[in-house]
CSV table of C-alpha atoms in Angstrom, one decimal:
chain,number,residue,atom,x,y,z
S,1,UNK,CA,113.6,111.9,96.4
S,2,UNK,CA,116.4,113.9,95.4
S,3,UNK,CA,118.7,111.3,93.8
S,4,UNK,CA,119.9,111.1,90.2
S,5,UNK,CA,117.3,108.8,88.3
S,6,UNK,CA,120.3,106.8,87.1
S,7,UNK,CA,121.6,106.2,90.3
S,8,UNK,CA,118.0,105.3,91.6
S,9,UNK,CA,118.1,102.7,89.0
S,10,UNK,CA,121.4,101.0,89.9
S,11,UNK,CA,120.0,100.7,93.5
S,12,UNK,CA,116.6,99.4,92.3
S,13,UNK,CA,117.6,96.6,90.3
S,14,UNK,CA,120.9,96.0,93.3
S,15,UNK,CA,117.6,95.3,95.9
S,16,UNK,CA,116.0,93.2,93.4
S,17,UNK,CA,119.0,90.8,92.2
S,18,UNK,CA,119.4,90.7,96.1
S,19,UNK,CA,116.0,89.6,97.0
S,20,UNK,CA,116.3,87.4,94.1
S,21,UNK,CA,119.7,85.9,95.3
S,22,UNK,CA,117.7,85.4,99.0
S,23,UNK,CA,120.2,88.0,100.3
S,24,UNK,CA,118.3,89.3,103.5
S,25,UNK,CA,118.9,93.2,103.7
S,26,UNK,CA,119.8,95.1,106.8
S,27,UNK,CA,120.4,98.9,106.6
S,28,UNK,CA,119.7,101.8,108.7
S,29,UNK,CA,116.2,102.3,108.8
S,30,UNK,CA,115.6,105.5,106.8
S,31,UNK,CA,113.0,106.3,104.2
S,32,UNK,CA,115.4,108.6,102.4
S,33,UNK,CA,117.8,108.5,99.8
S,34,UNK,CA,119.3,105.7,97.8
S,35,UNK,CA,119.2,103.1,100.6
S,36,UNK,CA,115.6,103.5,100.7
S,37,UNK,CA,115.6,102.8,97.3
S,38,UNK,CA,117.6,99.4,97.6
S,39,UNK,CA,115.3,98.7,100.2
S,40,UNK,CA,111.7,99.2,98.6
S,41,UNK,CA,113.3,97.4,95.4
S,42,UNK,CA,113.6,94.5,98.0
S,43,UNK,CA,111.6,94.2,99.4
S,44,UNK,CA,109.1,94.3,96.2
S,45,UNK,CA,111.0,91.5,94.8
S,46,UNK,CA,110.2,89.3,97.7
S,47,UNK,CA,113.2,89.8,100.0
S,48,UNK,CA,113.6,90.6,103.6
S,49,UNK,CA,114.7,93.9,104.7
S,50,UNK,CA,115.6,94.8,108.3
S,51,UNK,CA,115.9,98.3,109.4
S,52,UNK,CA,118.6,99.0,112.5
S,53,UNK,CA,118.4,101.9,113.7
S,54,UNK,CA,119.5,103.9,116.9
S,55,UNK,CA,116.9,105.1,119.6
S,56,UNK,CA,118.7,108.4,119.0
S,57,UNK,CA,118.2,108.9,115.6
S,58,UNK,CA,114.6,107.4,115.1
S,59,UNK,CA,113.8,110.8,116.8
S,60,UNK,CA,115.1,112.8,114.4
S,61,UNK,CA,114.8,111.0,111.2
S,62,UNK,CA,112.0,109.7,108.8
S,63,UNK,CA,112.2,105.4,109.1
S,64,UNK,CA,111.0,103.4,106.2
S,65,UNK,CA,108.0,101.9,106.9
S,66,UNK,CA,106.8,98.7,105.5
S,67,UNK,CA,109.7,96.9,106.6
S,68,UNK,CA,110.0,92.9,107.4
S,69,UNK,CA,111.3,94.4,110.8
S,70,UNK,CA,112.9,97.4,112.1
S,71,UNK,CA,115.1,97.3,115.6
S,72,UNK,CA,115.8,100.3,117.1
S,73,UNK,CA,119.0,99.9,119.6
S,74,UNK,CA,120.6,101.6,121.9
């Protein structure tokens, strides 16, 4: 993933305490990086997670998949 494993864990246990808190995630959409991370933590935990994303860049970039629902926009 190319993230610091310390950092990785931050966002981890941040996407489980906010699927535990019923916080409902929405992010950009991408399968990359430390939002990814927040979001699989999530969504593992139980939570919703919903990916937004412009038409433009779901082209070009890798989107999560497995999400509760991903909207891509104009």
């Amino acid at each position: 993933r190319g993230v610091d494993p310390a950092m990785a864990e931050a966002a981890a246990r941040l996407g489980t305490l906010l699927a535990r808190a019923g916080v409902r995630l929405i992010y950009g959409g991408g399968g990359v990086g430390l939002m990814e991370v927040v979001a699989q933590a999530a969504l593992d935990a139980g939570g919703t997670v919903i990916g937004v994303m412009p038409r433009h860049l779901a082209r070009k970039e890798l989107i999560k998949e497995n999400l509760s629902e991903l909207r891509v926009v104009d």
